[in-house]
Short mmCIF file of C-alpha atoms and ligand atoms in Angstrom, two decimals:
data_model
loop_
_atom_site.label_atom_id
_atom_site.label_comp_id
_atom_site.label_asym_id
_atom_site.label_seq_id
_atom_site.Cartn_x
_atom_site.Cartn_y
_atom_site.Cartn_z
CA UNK A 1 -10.27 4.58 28.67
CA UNK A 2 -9.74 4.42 24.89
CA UNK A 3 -11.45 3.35 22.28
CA UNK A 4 -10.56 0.67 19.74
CA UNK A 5 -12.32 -1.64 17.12
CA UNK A 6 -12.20 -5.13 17.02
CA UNK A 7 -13.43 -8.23 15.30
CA UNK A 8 -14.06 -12.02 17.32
CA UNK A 9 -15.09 -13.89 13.78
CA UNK A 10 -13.86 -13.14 10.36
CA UNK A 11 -17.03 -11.92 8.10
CA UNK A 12 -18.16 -9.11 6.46
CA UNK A 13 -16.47 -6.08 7.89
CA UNK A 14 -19.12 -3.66 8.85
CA UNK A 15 -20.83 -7.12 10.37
CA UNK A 16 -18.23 -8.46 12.51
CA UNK A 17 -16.42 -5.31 13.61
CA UNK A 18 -17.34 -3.91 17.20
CA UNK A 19 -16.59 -0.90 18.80
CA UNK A 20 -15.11 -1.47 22.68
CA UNK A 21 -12.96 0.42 25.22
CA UNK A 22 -9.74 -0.39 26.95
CA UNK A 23 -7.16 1.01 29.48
CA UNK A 24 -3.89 1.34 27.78
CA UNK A 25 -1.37 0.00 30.41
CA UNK A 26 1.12 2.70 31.35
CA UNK A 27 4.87 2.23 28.96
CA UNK A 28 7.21 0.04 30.52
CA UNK A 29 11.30 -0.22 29.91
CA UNK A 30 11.65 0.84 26.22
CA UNK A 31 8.24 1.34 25.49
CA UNK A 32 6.39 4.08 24.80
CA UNK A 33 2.55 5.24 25.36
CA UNK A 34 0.96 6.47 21.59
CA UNK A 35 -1.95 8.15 20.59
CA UNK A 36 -3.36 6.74 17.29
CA UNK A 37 -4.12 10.20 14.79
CA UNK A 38 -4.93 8.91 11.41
CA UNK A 39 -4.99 5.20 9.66
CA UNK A 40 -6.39 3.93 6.59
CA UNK A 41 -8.76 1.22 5.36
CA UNK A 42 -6.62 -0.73 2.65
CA UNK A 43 -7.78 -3.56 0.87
CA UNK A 44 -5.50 -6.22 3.01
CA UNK A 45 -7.49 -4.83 6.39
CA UNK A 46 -10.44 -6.15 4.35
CA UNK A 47 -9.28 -8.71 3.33
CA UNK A 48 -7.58 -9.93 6.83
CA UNK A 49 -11.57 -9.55 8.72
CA UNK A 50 -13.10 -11.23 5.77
CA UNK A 51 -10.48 -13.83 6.83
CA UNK A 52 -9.30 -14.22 3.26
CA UNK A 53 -5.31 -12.94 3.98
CA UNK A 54 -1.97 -14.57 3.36
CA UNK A 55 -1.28 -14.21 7.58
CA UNK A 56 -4.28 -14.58 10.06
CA UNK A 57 -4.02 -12.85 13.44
CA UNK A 58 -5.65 -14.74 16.50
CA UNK A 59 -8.71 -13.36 17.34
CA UNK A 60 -9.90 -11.26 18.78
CA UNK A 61 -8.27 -9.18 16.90
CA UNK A 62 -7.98 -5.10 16.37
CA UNK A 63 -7.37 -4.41 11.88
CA UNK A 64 -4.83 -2.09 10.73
CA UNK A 65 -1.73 -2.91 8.86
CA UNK A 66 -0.67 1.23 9.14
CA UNK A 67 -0.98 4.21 10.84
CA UNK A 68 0.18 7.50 12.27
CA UNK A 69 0.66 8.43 15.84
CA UNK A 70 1.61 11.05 18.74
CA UNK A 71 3.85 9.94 21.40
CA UNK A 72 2.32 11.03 24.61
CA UNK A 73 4.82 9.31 27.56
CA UNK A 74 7.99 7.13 27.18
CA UNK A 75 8.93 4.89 29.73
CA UNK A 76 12.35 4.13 31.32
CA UNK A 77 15.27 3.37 28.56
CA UNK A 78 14.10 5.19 26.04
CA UNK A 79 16.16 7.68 24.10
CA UNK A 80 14.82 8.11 20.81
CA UNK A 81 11.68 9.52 21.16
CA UNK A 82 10.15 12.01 23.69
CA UNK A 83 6.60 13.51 24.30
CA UNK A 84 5.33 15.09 21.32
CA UNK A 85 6.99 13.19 18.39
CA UNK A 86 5.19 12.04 15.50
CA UNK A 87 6.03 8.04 14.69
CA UNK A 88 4.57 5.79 11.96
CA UNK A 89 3.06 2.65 13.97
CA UNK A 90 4.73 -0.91 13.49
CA UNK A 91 3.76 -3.69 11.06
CA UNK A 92 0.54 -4.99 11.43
CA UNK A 93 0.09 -2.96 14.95
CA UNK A 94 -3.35 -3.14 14.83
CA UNK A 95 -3.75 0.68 14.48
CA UNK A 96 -7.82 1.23 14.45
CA UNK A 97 -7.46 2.09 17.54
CA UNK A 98 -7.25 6.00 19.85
CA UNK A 99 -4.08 4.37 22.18
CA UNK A 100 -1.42 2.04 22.43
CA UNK A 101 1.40 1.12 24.02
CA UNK A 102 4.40 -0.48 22.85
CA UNK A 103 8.00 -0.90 21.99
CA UNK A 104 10.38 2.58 20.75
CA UNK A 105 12.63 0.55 18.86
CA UNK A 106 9.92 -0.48 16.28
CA UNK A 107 8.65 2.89 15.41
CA UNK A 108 9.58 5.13 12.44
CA UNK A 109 9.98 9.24 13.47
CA UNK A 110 8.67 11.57 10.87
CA UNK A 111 8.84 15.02 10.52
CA UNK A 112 6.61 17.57 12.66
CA UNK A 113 5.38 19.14 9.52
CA UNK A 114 4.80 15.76 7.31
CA UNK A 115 0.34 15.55 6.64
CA UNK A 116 -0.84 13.69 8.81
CA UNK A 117 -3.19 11.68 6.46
CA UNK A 118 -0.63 11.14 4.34
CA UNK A 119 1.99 10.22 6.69
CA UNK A 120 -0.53 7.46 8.14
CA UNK A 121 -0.41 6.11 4.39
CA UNK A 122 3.39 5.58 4.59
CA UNK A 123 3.66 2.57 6.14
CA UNK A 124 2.50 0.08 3.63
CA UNK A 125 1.87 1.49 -0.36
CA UNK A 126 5.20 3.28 -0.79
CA UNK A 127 7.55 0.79 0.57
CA UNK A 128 5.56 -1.94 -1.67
CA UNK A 129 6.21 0.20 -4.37
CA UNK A 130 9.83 1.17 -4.24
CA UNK A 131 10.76 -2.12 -3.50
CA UNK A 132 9.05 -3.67 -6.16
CA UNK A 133 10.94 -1.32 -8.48
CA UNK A 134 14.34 -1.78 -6.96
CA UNK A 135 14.06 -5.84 -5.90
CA UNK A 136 13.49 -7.66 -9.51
CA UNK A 137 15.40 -5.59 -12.18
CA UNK A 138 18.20 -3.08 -11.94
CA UNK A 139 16.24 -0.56 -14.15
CA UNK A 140 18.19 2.11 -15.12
CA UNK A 141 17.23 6.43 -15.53
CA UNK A 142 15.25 6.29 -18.96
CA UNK A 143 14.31 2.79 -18.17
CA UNK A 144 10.15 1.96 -18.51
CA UNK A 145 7.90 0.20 -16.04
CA UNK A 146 4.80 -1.26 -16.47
CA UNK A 147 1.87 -1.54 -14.12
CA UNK A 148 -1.64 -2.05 -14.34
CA UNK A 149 -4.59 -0.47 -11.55
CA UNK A 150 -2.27 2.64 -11.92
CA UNK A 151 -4.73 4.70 -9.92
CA UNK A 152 -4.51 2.66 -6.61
CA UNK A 153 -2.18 3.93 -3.89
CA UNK A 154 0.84 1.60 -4.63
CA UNK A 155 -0.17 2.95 -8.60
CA UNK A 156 0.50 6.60 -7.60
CA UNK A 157 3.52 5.60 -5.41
CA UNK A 158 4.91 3.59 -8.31
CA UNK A 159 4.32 6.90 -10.67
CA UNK A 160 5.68 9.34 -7.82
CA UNK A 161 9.03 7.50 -7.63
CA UNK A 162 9.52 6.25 -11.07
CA UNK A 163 9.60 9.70 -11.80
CA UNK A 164 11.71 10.60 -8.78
CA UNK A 165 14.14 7.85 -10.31
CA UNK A 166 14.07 9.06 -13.50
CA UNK A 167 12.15 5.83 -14.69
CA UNK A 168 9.06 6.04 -17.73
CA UNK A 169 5.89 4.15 -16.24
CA UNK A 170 3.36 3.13 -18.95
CA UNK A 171 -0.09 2.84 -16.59
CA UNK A 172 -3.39 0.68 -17.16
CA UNK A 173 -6.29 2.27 -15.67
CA UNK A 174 -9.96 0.94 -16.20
CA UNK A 175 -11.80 4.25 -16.10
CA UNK A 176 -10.95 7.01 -19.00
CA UNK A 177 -11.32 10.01 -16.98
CA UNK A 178 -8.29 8.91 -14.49
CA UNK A 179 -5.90 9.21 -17.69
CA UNK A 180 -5.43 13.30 -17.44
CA UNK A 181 -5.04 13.02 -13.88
CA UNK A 182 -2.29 10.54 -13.75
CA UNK A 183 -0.77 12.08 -16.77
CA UNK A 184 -0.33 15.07 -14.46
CA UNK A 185 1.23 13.20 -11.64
CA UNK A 186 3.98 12.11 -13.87
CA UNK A 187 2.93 9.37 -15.76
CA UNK A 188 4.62 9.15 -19.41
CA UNK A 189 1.89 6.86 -20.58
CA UNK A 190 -1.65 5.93 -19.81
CA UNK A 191 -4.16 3.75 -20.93
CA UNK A 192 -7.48 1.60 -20.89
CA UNK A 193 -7.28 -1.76 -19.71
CA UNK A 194 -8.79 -3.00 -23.01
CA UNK A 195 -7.21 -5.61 -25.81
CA UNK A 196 -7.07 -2.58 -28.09
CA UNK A 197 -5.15 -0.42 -26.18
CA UNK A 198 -2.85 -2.90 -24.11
CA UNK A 199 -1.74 -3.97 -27.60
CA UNK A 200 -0.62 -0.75 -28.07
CA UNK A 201 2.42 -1.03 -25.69
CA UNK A 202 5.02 -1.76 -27.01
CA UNK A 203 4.31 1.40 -29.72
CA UNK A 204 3.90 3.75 -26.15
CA UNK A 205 7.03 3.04 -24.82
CA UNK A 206 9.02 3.70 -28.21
CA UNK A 207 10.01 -0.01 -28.89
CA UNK A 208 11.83 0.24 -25.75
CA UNK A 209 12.75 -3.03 -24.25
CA UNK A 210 10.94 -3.51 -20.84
CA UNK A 211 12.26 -5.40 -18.30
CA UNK A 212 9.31 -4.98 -15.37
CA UNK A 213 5.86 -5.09 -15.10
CA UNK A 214 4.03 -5.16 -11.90
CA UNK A 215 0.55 -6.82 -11.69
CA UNK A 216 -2.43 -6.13 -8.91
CA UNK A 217 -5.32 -6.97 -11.29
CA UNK A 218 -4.89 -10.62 -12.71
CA UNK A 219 -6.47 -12.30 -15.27
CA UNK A 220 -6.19 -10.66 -18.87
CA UNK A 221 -4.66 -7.31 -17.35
CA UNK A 222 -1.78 -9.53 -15.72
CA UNK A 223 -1.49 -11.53 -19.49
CA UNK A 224 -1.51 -8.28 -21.01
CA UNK A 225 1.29 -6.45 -18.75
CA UNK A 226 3.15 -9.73 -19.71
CA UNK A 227 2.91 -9.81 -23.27
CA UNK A 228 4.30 -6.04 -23.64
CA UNK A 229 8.00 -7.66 -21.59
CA UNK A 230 10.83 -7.77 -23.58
CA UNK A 231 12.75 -11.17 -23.19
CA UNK A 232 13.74 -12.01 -19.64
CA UNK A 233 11.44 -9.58 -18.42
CA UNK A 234 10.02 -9.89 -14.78
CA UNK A 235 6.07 -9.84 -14.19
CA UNK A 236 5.94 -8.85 -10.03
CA UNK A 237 2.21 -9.74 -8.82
CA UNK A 238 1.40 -8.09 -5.66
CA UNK A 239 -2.36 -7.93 -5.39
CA UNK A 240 -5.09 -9.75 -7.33
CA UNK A 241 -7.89 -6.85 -7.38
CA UNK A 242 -9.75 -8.96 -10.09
CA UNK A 243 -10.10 -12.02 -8.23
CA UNK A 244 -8.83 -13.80 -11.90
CA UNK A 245 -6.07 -16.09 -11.72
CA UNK A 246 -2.56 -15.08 -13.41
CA UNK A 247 -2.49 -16.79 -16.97
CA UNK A 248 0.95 -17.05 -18.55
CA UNK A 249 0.94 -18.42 -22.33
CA UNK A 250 3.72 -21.48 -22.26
CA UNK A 251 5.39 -19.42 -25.08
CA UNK A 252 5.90 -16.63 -22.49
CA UNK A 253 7.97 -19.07 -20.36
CA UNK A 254 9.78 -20.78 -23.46
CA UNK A 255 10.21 -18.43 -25.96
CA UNK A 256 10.66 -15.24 -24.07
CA UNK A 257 11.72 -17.00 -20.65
CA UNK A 258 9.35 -14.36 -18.89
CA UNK A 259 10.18 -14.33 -14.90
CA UNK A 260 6.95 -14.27 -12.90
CA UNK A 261 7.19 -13.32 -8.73
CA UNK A 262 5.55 -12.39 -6.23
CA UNK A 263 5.93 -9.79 -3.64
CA UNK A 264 4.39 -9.52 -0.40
CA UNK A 265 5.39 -6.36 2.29
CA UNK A 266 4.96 -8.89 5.08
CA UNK A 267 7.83 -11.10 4.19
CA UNK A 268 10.11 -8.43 3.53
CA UNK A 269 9.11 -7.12 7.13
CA UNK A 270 10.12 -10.35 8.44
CA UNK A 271 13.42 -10.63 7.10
CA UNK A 272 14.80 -6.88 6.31
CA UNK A 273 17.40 -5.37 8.86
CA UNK A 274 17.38 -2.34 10.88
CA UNK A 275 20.46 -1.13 8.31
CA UNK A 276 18.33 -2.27 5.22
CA UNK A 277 14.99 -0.53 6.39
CA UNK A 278 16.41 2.77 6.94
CA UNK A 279 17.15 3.89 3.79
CA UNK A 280 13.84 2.41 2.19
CA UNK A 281 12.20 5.10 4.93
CA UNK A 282 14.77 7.50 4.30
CA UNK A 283 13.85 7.90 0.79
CA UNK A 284 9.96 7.68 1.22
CA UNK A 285 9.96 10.16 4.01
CA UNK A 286 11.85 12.75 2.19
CA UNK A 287 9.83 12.19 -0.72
CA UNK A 288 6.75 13.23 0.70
CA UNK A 289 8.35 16.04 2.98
CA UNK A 290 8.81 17.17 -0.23
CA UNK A 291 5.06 17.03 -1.47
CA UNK A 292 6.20 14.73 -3.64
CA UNK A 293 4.56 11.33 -2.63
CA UNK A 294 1.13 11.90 -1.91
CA UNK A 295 -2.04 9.77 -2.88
CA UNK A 296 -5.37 11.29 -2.48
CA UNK A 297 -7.80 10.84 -0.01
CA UNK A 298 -11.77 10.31 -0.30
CA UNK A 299 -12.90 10.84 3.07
CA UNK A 300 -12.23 10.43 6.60
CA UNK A 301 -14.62 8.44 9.65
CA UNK A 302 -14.35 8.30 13.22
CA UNK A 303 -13.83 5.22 15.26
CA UNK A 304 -17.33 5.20 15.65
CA UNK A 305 -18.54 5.28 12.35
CA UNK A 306 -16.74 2.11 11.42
CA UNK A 307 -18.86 0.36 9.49
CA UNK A 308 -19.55 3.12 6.88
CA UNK A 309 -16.08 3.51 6.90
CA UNK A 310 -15.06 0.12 5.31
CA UNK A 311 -18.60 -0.12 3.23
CA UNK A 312 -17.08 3.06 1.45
CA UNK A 313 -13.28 1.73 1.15
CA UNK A 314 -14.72 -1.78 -0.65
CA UNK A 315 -16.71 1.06 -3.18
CA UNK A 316 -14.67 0.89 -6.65
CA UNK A 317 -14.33 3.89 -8.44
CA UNK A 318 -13.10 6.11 -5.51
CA UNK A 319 -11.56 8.97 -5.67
CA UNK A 320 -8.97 8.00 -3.20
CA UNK A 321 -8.55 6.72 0.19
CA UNK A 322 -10.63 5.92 3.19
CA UNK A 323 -9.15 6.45 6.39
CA UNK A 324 -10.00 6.38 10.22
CA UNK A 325 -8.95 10.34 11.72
CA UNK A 326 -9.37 9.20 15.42
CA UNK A 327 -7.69 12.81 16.83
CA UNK A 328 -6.65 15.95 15.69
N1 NAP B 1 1.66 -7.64 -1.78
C1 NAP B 1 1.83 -6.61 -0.93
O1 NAP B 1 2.73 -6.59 -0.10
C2 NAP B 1 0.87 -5.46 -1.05
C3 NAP B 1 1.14 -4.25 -0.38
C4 NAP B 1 0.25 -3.19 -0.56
C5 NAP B 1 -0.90 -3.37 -1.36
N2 NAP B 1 -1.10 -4.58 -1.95
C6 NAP B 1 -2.26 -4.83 -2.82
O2 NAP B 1 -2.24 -3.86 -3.84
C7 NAP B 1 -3.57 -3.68 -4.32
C8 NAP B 1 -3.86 -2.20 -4.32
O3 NAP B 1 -3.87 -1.74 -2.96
P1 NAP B 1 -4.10 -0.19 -2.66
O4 NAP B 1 -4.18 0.04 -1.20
O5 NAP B 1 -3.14 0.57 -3.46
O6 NAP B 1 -5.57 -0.06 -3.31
P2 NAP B 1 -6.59 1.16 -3.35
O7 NAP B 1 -5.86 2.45 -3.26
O8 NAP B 1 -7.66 0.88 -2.37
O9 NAP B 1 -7.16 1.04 -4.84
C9 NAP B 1 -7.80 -0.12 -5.30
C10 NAP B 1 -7.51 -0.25 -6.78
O10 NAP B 1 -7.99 -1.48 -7.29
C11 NAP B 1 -8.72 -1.23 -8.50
N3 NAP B 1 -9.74 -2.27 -8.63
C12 NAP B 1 -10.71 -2.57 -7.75
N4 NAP B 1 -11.43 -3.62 -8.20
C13 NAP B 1 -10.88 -3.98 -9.39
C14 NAP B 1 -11.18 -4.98 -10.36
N5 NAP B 1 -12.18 -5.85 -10.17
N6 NAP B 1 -10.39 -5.05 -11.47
C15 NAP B 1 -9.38 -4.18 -11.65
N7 NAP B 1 -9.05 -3.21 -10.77
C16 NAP B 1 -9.80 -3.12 -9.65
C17 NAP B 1 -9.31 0.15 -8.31
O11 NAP B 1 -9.67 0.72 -9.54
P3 NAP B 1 -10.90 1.77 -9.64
O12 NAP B 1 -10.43 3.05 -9.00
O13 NAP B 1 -11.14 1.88 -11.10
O14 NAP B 1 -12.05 1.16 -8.86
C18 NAP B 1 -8.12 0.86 -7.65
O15 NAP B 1 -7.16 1.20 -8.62
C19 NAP B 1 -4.47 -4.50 -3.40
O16 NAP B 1 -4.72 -5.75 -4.00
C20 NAP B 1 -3.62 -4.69 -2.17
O17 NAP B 1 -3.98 -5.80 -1.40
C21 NAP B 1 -0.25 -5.61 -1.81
#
């Protein structure tokens, strides 16, 4: 028996989340039999339980968009992975959890050596971030992005491979003592979420003319990311941490003819290939085999302790991460 944490009705987290135990059913024809190591609390988990999320699963339901596992057994047919390998865990898999069984083909093999905290945080930040810098705009080395709660973990991802790209990121934090410390991950500019300083922009990234800004705050932050665009420049909002809604001027639209999207992981899962995946793992994989994609990491619960686990991961102000570390 295993165990594995579920929610029947959508709530507060640390409310409606149990604690049960299951059997998991022995692999069949291209499936394999995992044991769940590591997997974090990120804010869509929360925000799926709460039942406030873009997709709702049928309940009951087990949380966890991401998450790093052992493979303990394959079953007949499959060729890709044996006993022993280290996978990332599918979309959405559910991965608060010690077991589970399911199909090869929709794993992702890592490296023996890759941290296992970190490689449980794979999944989900980095590809949101490298897409969102590759999608919109075909920046160019030298290039500047912009991006606002710069100290979340599609922030750091966004610094980590700017940098790897070559690209300047100019970063909006809230909190003044994050600035040294993101300045040290690679950051060419960072600065207070404050009228003052986000009106300093355009004299931080040397009159350059930038072309993308990516928004998980809202309100003023978002209008403030969007006045700093050069003309034709794309505003990408991916999370709204603010609870504000986006406000565009009209002159932003007419006058500068400002795009504004919106990118979500879980469409892109839907609709990107085998042959268009790979390389988007490729890259993030090697990056952090090379210690150079990491985010850091607060603390770590058991199953068990579930519900001070996601109490802590809704804190603001962390010093990184939350995650469930189910095995070692
Ligand atoms: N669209 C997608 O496909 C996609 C994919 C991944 C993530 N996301 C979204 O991206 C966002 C960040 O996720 P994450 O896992 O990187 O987060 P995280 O590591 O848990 O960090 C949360 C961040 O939000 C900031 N924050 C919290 N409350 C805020 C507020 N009221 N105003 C401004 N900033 C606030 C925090 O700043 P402090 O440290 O100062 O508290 C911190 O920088 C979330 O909204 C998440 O849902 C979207």
């Amino acid at each position: 028996m295993s165990r594995i944490l579920r929610y029947h009705s959508t709530g507060r987290p640390a409310d409606v989340l149990t604690l049960e135990t299951e059997s998991a059913p022995d692999p069949a024809v291209g499936e394999v039999r995992l044991t769940v190591l590591a997997a974090p609390v990120n804010p869509a988990d929360i925000n799926q339980i709460e039942g406030k999320y873009g997709k709702q699963p049928s309940l009951p339901a087990t949380p966890g968009a991401e998450g790093v596992a052992r493979v303990e057994s394959a079953g007949p047919g499959v060729s890709t992975l044996s006993p022993g390998d280290l996978v990332l865990l599918p979309p959405g898999a559910g991965s608060w959890r010690e077991s589970l069984t399911t199909a090869a083909q929709d794993l992702v093999r890592i490296p023996a050596d890759l941290d296992i905290l970190q490689a449980a945080m794979l999944r989900v930040n980095p590809p949101t971030a490298l897409l969102m810098l590759t999608q919109y705009t075909d920046l160019n080395a030298g290039d500047w992005v912009l991006q606002n709660a710069a100290n979340s973990g599609v922030g750091r991802c966004v610094i980590q491979i700017a940098k790897a790209r070559g690209l300047h990121s100019l970063c909006v934090v809230r909190r003044p003592e994050l600035i040294p410390e993101l300045e040290a991950l690679g950051a060419d500019a960072v600065i207070l979420d404050r009228r003052e300083d986000m009106a300093s922009i355009r004299e931080r990234t040397g009159g350059a003319k930038v072309r993308l800004a990516l928004n998980a705050v809202g309100g003023d932050s978002a209008t403030g990311l969007a006045a700093a665009l050069a003309p034709g420049g794309t505003l990408v909002t991916y999370g709204a941490m603010s609870k504000q809604a986006l406000k565009v001027p009209n002159g932003f639209l007419i006058f500068k003819d400002l795009r504004v999207r919106g990118f979500w992981l879980t469409r892109w899962f839907e609709n990107a290939t085998v042959e268009e995946r790979g390389p988007v793992f490729d890259e993030l994989i090697a990056l952090a085999s090379a210690g150079r994609l990491t985010v850091p990491v607060e603390n770590t619960w058991p199953l068990g302790e579930f519900a001070a686990a996601v109490d802590q991961a809704q804190r603001e102000a962390r010093s990184g991460k939350i995650l469930f570390r189910m095995s070692a």
